[in-house]
Amino acid sequence: MRSTSPHSFRLLLRHADAGSRSAWVGDDQWRSLTELGQAQATEVAARSRDLPLLRIFSSPSLRCRQTVVPLARELSLDIESCWQLGATVELRHLLRFLGEDETESAVLCTHRETLQMLFAHLAEVEAARADRVTPMSMAAAWILYGTVGRDAVQLECLPTLEVAASIG
């Protein structure tokens, strides 16, 4: 039986609110955060600031990169754009990326579709379940303990803080 290393984790993050995809005109990669999304991004920084984060990886999509900007500023870290976190990435590429040592103690900001694909795989192959997956709220976050492909992994939902209800 594989064991879960208490020191190995990754923070999986869905991007913050970027409005309706159907209302967006232009390349979806350039859809940016709404005012609510900007507040959610600030909240992401507040709820994850106490984690021992060393790196920030993001999908190349603007909304994903914008989601982690407040956290990057607070931690004085660069945002590293990674195609392996894109909305149309194949599962094998995502799993390979998550298995790399460089992703330990890192934030990985991606898309609902990518997270759903990963969670389905982890439930089927790793017997790991994620709380609060459906419906998946904007700026939702999970801590993935262990390393995919090496350890028994566990998923834990990182509770959200209250974002101002007047925004939106």
JSON list of N, CA and C in Angstrom, two decimals, residues 61-109:
[
{"chain": "A", "resi": 61, "resn": "SER", "atom": "N", "xyz": [-4.67, 30.78, -19.93]},
{"chain": "A", "resi": 61, "resn": "SER", "atom": "CA", "xyz": [-5.85, 31.64, -20.05]},
{"chain": "A", "resi": 61, "resn": "SER", "atom": "C", "xyz": [-5.74, 32.84, -19.11]},
{"chain": "A", "resi": 62, "resn": "LEU", "atom": "N", "xyz": [-6.13, 34.00, -19.62]},
{"chain": "A", "resi": 62, "resn": "LEU", "atom": "CA", "xyz": [-6.04, 35.23, -18.85]},
{"chain": "A", "resi": 62, "resn": "LEU", "atom": "C", "xyz": [-6.77, 35.13, -17.52]},
{"chain": "A", "resi": 63, "resn": "ARG", "atom": "N", "xyz": [-7.98, 34.56, -17.50]},
{"chain": "A", "resi": 63, "resn": "ARG", "atom": "CA", "xyz": [-8.76, 34.49, -16.26]},
{"chain": "A", "resi": 63, "resn": "ARG", "atom": "C", "xyz": [-8.06, 33.66, -15.19]},
{"chain": "A", "resi": 64, "resn": "CYS", "atom": "N", "xyz": [-7.33, 32.62, -15.59]},
{"chain": "A", "resi": 64, "resn": "CYS", "atom": "CA", "xyz": [-6.58, 31.81, -14.62]},
{"chain": "A", "resi": 64, "resn": "CYS", "atom": "C", "xyz": [-5.39, 32.61, -14.07]},
{"chain": "A", "resi": 65, "resn": "ARG", "atom": "N", "xyz": [-4.67, 33.26, -14.96]},
{"chain": "A", "resi": 65, "resn": "ARG", "atom": "CA", "xyz": [-3.52, 34.06, -14.52]},
{"chain": "A", "resi": 65, "resn": "ARG", "atom": "C", "xyz": [-3.96, 35.19, -13.61]},
{"chain": "A", "resi": 66, "resn": "GLN", "atom": "N", "xyz": [-5.08, 35.85, -13.94]},
{"chain": "A", "resi": 66, "resn": "GLN", "atom": "CA", "xyz": [-5.57, 36.94, -13.10]},
{"chain": "A", "resi": 66, "resn": "GLN", "atom": "C", "xyz": [-6.02, 36.44, -11.73]},
{"chain": "A", "resi": 67, "resn": "THR", "atom": "N", "xyz": [-6.52, 35.22, -11.66]},
{"chain": "A", "resi": 67, "resn": "THR", "atom": "CA", "xyz": [-6.98, 34.66, -10.39]},
{"chain": "A", "resi": 67, "resn": "THR", "atom": "C", "xyz": [-5.86, 34.55, -9.38]},
{"chain": "A", "resi": 68, "resn": "VAL", "atom": "N", "xyz": [-4.65, 34.28, -9.83]},
{"chain": "A", "resi": 68, "resn": "VAL", "atom": "CA", "xyz": [-3.54, 34.08, -8.88]},
{"chain": "A", "resi": 68, "resn": "VAL", "atom": "C", "xyz": [-2.65, 35.31, -8.71]},
{"chain": "A", "resi": 69, "resn": "VAL", "atom": "N", "xyz": [-2.97, 36.42, -9.38]},
{"chain": "A", "resi": 69, "resn": "VAL", "atom": "CA", "xyz": [-2.15, 37.63, -9.24]},
{"chain": "A", "resi": 69, "resn": "VAL", "atom": "C", "xyz": [-2.09, 38.14, -7.80]},
{"chain": "A", "resi": 70, "resn": "PRO", "atom": "N", "xyz": [-3.22, 38.28, -7.07]},
{"chain": "A", "resi": 70, "resn": "PRO", "atom": "CA", "xyz": [-3.10, 38.76, -5.69]},
{"chain": "A", "resi": 70, "resn": "PRO", "atom": "C", "xyz": [-2.23, 37.85, -4.81]},
{"chain": "A", "resi": 71, "resn": "LEU", "atom": "N", "xyz": [-2.34, 36.56, -4.99]},
{"chain": "A", "resi": 71, "resn": "LEU", "atom": "CA", "xyz": [-1.52, 35.62, -4.22]},
{"chain": "A", "resi": 71, "resn": "LEU", "atom": "C", "xyz": [-0.05, 35.75, -4.61]},
{"chain": "A", "resi": 72, "resn": "ALA", "atom": "N", "xyz": [0.22, 35.87, -5.89]},
{"chain": "A", "resi": 72, "resn": "ALA", "atom": "CA", "xyz": [1.60, 36.02, -6.36]},
{"chain": "A", "resi": 72, "resn": "ALA", "atom": "C", "xyz": [2.23, 37.29, -5.78]},
{"chain": "A", "resi": 73, "resn": "ARG", "atom": "N", "xyz": [1.46, 38.36, -5.75]},
{"chain": "A", "resi": 73, "resn": "ARG", "atom": "CA", "xyz": [1.97, 39.62, -5.17]},
{"chain": "A", "resi": 73, "resn": "ARG", "atom": "C", "xyz": [2.26, 39.45, -3.69]},
{"chain": "A", "resi": 74, "resn": "GLU", "atom": "N", "xyz": [1.32, 38.84, -2.99]},
{"chain": "A", "resi": 74, "resn": "GLU", "atom": "CA", "xyz": [1.47, 38.67, -1.54]},
{"chain": "A", "resi": 74, "resn": "GLU", "atom": "C", "xyz": [2.68, 37.80, -1.19]},
{"chain": "A", "resi": 75, "resn": "LEU", "atom": "N", "xyz": [2.91, 36.76, -1.98]},
{"chain": "A", "resi": 75, "resn": "LEU", "atom": "CA", "xyz": [4.00, 35.83, -1.70]},
{"chain": "A", "resi": 75, "resn": "LEU", "atom": "C", "xyz": [5.29, 36.17, -2.44]},
{"chain": "A", "resi": 76, "resn": "SER", "atom": "N", "xyz": [5.26, 37.21, -3.25]},
{"chain": "A", "resi": 76, "resn": "SER", "atom": "CA", "xyz": [6.42, 37.60, -4.08]},
{"chain": "A", "resi": 76, "resn": "SER", "atom": "C", "xyz": [6.89, 36.44, -4.95]},
{"chain": "A", "resi": 77, "resn": "LEU", "atom": "N", "xyz": [5.92, 35.79, -5.62]},
{"chain": "A", "resi": 77, "resn": "LEU", "atom": "CA", "xyz": [6.23, 34.68, -6.51]},
{"chain": "A", "resi": 77, "resn": "LEU", "atom": "C", "xyz": [5.80, 35.04, -7.93]},
{"chain": "A", "resi": 78, "resn": "ASP", "atom": "N", "xyz": [6.50, 34.47, -8.91]},
{"chain": "A", "resi": 78, "resn": "ASP", "atom": "CA", "xyz": [6.11, 34.62, -10.30]},
{"chain": "A", "resi": 78, "resn": "ASP", "atom": "C", "xyz": [4.96, 33.67, -10.62]},
{"chain": "A", "resi": 79, "resn": "ILE", "atom": "N", "xyz": [4.18, 34.01, -11.62]},
{"chain": "A", "resi": 79, "resn": "ILE", "atom": "CA", "xyz": [3.14, 33.12, -12.13]},
{"chain": "A", "resi": 79, "resn": "ILE", "atom": "C", "xyz": [3.73, 32.43, -13.36]},
{"chain": "A", "resi": 80, "resn": "GLU", "atom": "N", "xyz": [3.79, 31.12, -13.31]},
{"chain": "A", "resi": 80, "resn": "GLU", "atom": "CA", "xyz": [4.35, 30.34, -14.40]},
{"chain": "A", "resi": 80, "resn": "GLU", "atom": "C", "xyz": [3.22, 29.76, -15.24]},
{"chain": "A", "resi": 81, "resn": "SER", "atom": "N", "xyz": [3.15, 30.19, -16.49]},
{"chain": "A", "resi": 81, "resn": "SER", "atom": "CA", "xyz": [2.12, 29.73, -17.40]},
{"chain": "A", "resi": 81, "resn": "SER", "atom": "C", "xyz": [2.45, 28.31, -17.88]},
{"chain": "A", "resi": 82, "resn": "CYS", "atom": "N", "xyz": [1.47, 27.40, -17.77]},
{"chain": "A", "resi": 82, "resn": "CYS", "atom": "CA", "xyz": [1.70, 25.99, -18.12]},
{"chain": "A", "resi": 82, "resn": "CYS", "atom": "C", "xyz": [0.57, 25.47, -19.00]},
{"chain": "A", "resi": 83, "resn": "TRP", "atom": "N", "xyz": [0.91, 25.05, -20.19]},
{"chain": "A", "resi": 83, "resn": "TRP", "atom": "CA", "xyz": [-0.09, 24.49, -21.10]},
{"chain": "A", "resi": 83, "resn": "TRP", "atom": "C", "xyz": [-0.74, 23.25, -20.51]},
{"chain": "A", "resi": 84, "resn": "GLN", "atom": "N", "xyz": [-0.05, 22.56, -19.60]},
{"chain": "A", "resi": 84, "resn": "GLN", "atom": "CA", "xyz": [-0.59, 21.33, -18.99]},
{"chain": "A", "resi": 84, "resn": "GLN", "atom": "C", "xyz": [-1.80, 21.62, -18.10]},
{"chain": "A", "resi": 85, "resn": "LEU", "atom": "N", "xyz": [-2.09, 22.88, -17.85]},
{"chain": "A", "resi": 85, "resn": "LEU", "atom": "CA", "xyz": [-3.25, 23.26, -17.05]},
{"chain": "A", "resi": 85, "resn": "LEU", "atom": "C", "xyz": [-4.35, 23.88, -17.90]},
{"chain": "A", "resi": 86, "resn": "GLY", "atom": "N", "xyz": [-4.20, 23.82, -19.21]},
{"chain": "A", "resi": 86, "resn": "GLY", "atom": "CA", "xyz": [-5.18, 24.39, -20.12]},
{"chain": "A", "resi": 86, "resn": "GLY", "atom": "C", "xyz": [-6.50, 23.64, -20.11]},
{"chain": "A", "resi": 87, "resn": "ALA", "atom": "N", "xyz": [-7.52, 24.29, -20.66]},
{"chain": "A", "resi": 87, "resn": "ALA", "atom": "CA", "xyz": [-8.87, 23.73, -20.65]},
{"chain": "A", "resi": 87, "resn": "ALA", "atom": "C", "xyz": [-9.02, 22.49, -21.52]},
{"chain": "A", "resi": 88, "resn": "THR", "atom": "N", "xyz": [-8.14, 22.31, -22.50]},
{"chain": "A", "resi": 88, "resn": "THR", "atom": "CA", "xyz": [-8.28, 21.17, -23.41]},
{"chain": "A", "resi": 88, "resn": "THR", "atom": "C", "xyz": [-7.12, 20.17, -23.28]},
{"chain": "A", "resi": 89, "resn": "VAL", "atom": "N", "xyz": [-6.39, 20.23, -22.18]},
{"chain": "A", "resi": 89, "resn": "VAL", "atom": "CA", "xyz": [-5.26, 19.33, -22.01]},
{"chain": "A", "resi": 89, "resn": "VAL", "atom": "C", "xyz": [-5.74, 17.88, -21.89]},
{"chain": "A", "resi": 90, "resn": "GLU", "atom": "N", "xyz": [-4.92, 16.96, -22.38]},
{"chain": "A", "resi": 90, "resn": "GLU", "atom": "CA", "xyz": [-5.22, 15.54, -22.23]},
{"chain": "A", "resi": 90, "resn": "GLU", "atom": "C", "xyz": [-4.84, 15.09, -20.83]},
{"chain": "A", "resi": 91, "resn": "LEU", "atom": "N", "xyz": [-5.59, 14.14, -20.29]},
{"chain": "A", "resi": 91, "resn": "LEU", "atom": "CA", "xyz": [-5.38, 13.65, -18.94]},
{"chain": "A", "resi": 91, "resn": "LEU", "atom": "C", "xyz": [-3.94, 13.19, -18.72]},
{"chain": "A", "resi": 92, "resn": "ARG", "atom": "N", "xyz": [-3.36, 12.49, -19.66]},
{"chain": "A", "resi": 92, "resn": "ARG", "atom": "CA", "xyz": [-2.00, 11.96, -19.47]},
{"chain": "A", "resi": 92, "resn": "ARG", "atom": "C", "xyz": [-0.98, 13.07, -19.26]},
{"chain": "A", "resi": 93, "resn": "HIS", "atom": "N", "xyz": [-1.16, 14.20, -19.94]},
{"chain": "A", "resi": 93, "resn": "HIS", "atom": "CA", "xyz": [-0.23, 15.32, -19.77]},
{"chain": "A", "resi": 93, "resn": "HIS", "atom": "C", "xyz": [-0.42, 15.97, -18.40]},
{"chain": "A", "resi": 94, "resn": "LEU", "atom": "N", "xyz": [-1.67, 16.11, -17.98]},
{"chain": "A", "resi": 94, "resn": "LEU", "atom": "CA", "xyz": [-1.96, 16.68, -16.67]},
{"chain": "A", "resi": 94, "resn": "LEU", "atom": "C", "xyz": [-1.39, 15.79, -15.56]},
{"chain": "A", "resi": 95, "resn": "LEU", "atom": "N", "xyz": [-1.61, 14.49, -15.66]},
{"chain": "A", "resi": 95, "resn": "LEU", "atom": "CA", "xyz": [-1.11, 13.57, -14.64]},
{"chain": "A", "resi": 95, "resn": "LEU", "atom": "C", "xyz": [0.42, 13.57, -14.58]},
{"chain": "A", "resi": 96, "resn": "ARG", "atom": "N", "xyz": [1.05, 13.62, -15.72]},
{"chain": "A", "resi": 96, "resn": "ARG", "atom": "CA", "xyz": [2.52, 13.67, -15.75]},
{"chain": "A", "resi": 96, "resn": "ARG", "atom": "C", "xyz": [3.01, 14.94, -15.05]},
{"chain": "A", "resi": 97, "resn": "PHE", "atom": "N", "xyz": [2.35, 16.07, -15.34]},
{"chain": "A", "resi": 97, "resn": "PHE", "atom": "CA", "xyz": [2.73, 17.34, -14.72]},
{"chain": "A", "resi": 97, "resn": "PHE", "atom": "C", "xyz": [2.53, 17.29, -13.21]},
{"chain": "A", "resi": 98, "resn": "LEU", "atom": "N", "xyz": [1.39, 16.77, -12.76]},
{"chain": "A", "resi": 98, "resn": "LEU", "atom": "CA", "xyz": [1.12, 16.68, -11.32]},
{"chain": "A", "resi": 98, "resn": "LEU", "atom": "C", "xyz": [2.09, 15.74, -10.60]},
{"chain": "A", "resi": 99, "resn": "GLY", "atom": "N", "xyz": [2.67, 14.81, -11.33]},
{"chain": "A", "resi": 99, "resn": "GLY", "atom": "CA", "xyz": [3.62, 13.87, -10.74]},
{"chain": "A", "resi": 99, "resn": "GLY", "atom": "C", "xyz": [5.03, 14.42, -10.62]},
{"chain": "A", "resi": 100, "resn": "GLU", "atom": "N", "xyz": [5.27, 15.58, -11.19]},
{"chain": "A", "resi": 100, "resn": "GLU", "atom": "CA", "xyz": [6.61, 16.17, -11.14]},
{"chain": "A", "resi": 100, "resn": "GLU", "atom": "C", "xyz": [6.87, 16.84, -9.80]},
{"chain": "A", "resi": 101, "resn": "ASP", "atom": "N", "xyz": [8.10, 16.70, -9.32]},
{"chain": "A", "resi": 101, "resn": "ASP", "atom": "CA", "xyz": [8.48, 17.29, -8.04]},
{"chain": "A", "resi": 101, "resn": "ASP", "atom": "C", "xyz": [8.30, 18.80, -8.01]},
{"chain": "A", "resi": 102, "resn": "GLU", "atom": "N", "xyz": [8.47, 19.46, -9.16]},
{"chain": "A", "resi": 102, "resn": "GLU", "atom": "CA", "xyz": [8.35, 20.92, -9.20]},
{"chain": "A", "resi": 102, "resn": "GLU", "atom": "C", "xyz": [6.95, 21.43, -8.86]},
{"chain": "A", "resi": 103, "resn": "THR", "atom": "N", "xyz": [5.95, 20.54, -8.90]},
{"chain": "A", "resi": 103, "resn": "THR", "atom": "CA", "xyz": [4.59, 20.98, -8.57]},
{"chain": "A", "resi": 103, "resn": "THR", "atom": "C", "xyz": [4.27, 20.82, -7.09]},
{"chain": "A", "resi": 104, "resn": "GLU", "atom": "N", "xyz": [5.19, 20.26, -6.30]},
{"chain": "A", "resi": 104, "resn": "GLU", "atom": "CA", "xyz": [4.96, 20.14, -4.86]},
{"chain": "A", "resi": 104, "resn": "GLU", "atom": "C", "xyz": [4.92, 21.53, -4.23]},
{"chain": "A", "resi": 105, "resn": "SER", "atom": "N", "xyz": [4.06, 21.71, -3.27]},
{"chain": "A", "resi": 105, "resn": "SER", "atom": "CA", "xyz": [3.90, 22.98, -2.56]},
{"chain": "A", "resi": 105, "resn": "SER", "atom": "C", "xyz": [3.60, 24.13, -3.52]},
{"chain": "A", "resi": 106, "resn": "ALA", "atom": "N", "xyz": [2.82, 23.83, -4.54]},
{"chain": "A", "resi": 106, "resn": "ALA", "atom": "CA", "xyz": [2.50, 24.83, -5.55]},
{"chain": "A", "resi": 106, "resn": "ALA", "atom": "C", "xyz": [1.00, 24.99, -5.71]},
{"chain": "A", "resi": 107, "resn": "VAL", "atom": "N", "xyz": [0.61, 26.16, -6.20]},
{"chain": "A", "resi": 107, "resn": "VAL", "atom": "CA", "xyz": [-0.75, 26.42, -6.62]},
{"chain": "A", "resi": 107, "resn": "VAL", "atom": "C", "xyz": [-0.83, 26.06, -8.09]},
{"chain": "A", "resi": 108, "resn": "LEU", "atom": "N", "xyz": [-1.91, 25.40, -8.48]},
{"chain": "A", "resi": 108, "resn": "LEU", "atom": "CA", "xyz": [-2.14, 25.06, -9.88]},
{"chain": "A", "resi": 108, "resn": "LEU", "atom": "C", "xyz": [-3.54, 25.56, -10.25]},
{"chain": "A", "resi": 109, "resn": "CYS", "atom": "N", "xyz": [-3.60, 26.68, -10.96]},
{"chain": "A", "resi": 109, "resn": "CYS", "atom": "CA", "xyz": [-4.88, 27.28, -11.31]},
{"chain": "A", "resi": 109, "resn": "CYS", "atom": "C", "xyz": [-5.29, 26.83, -12.71]}
]
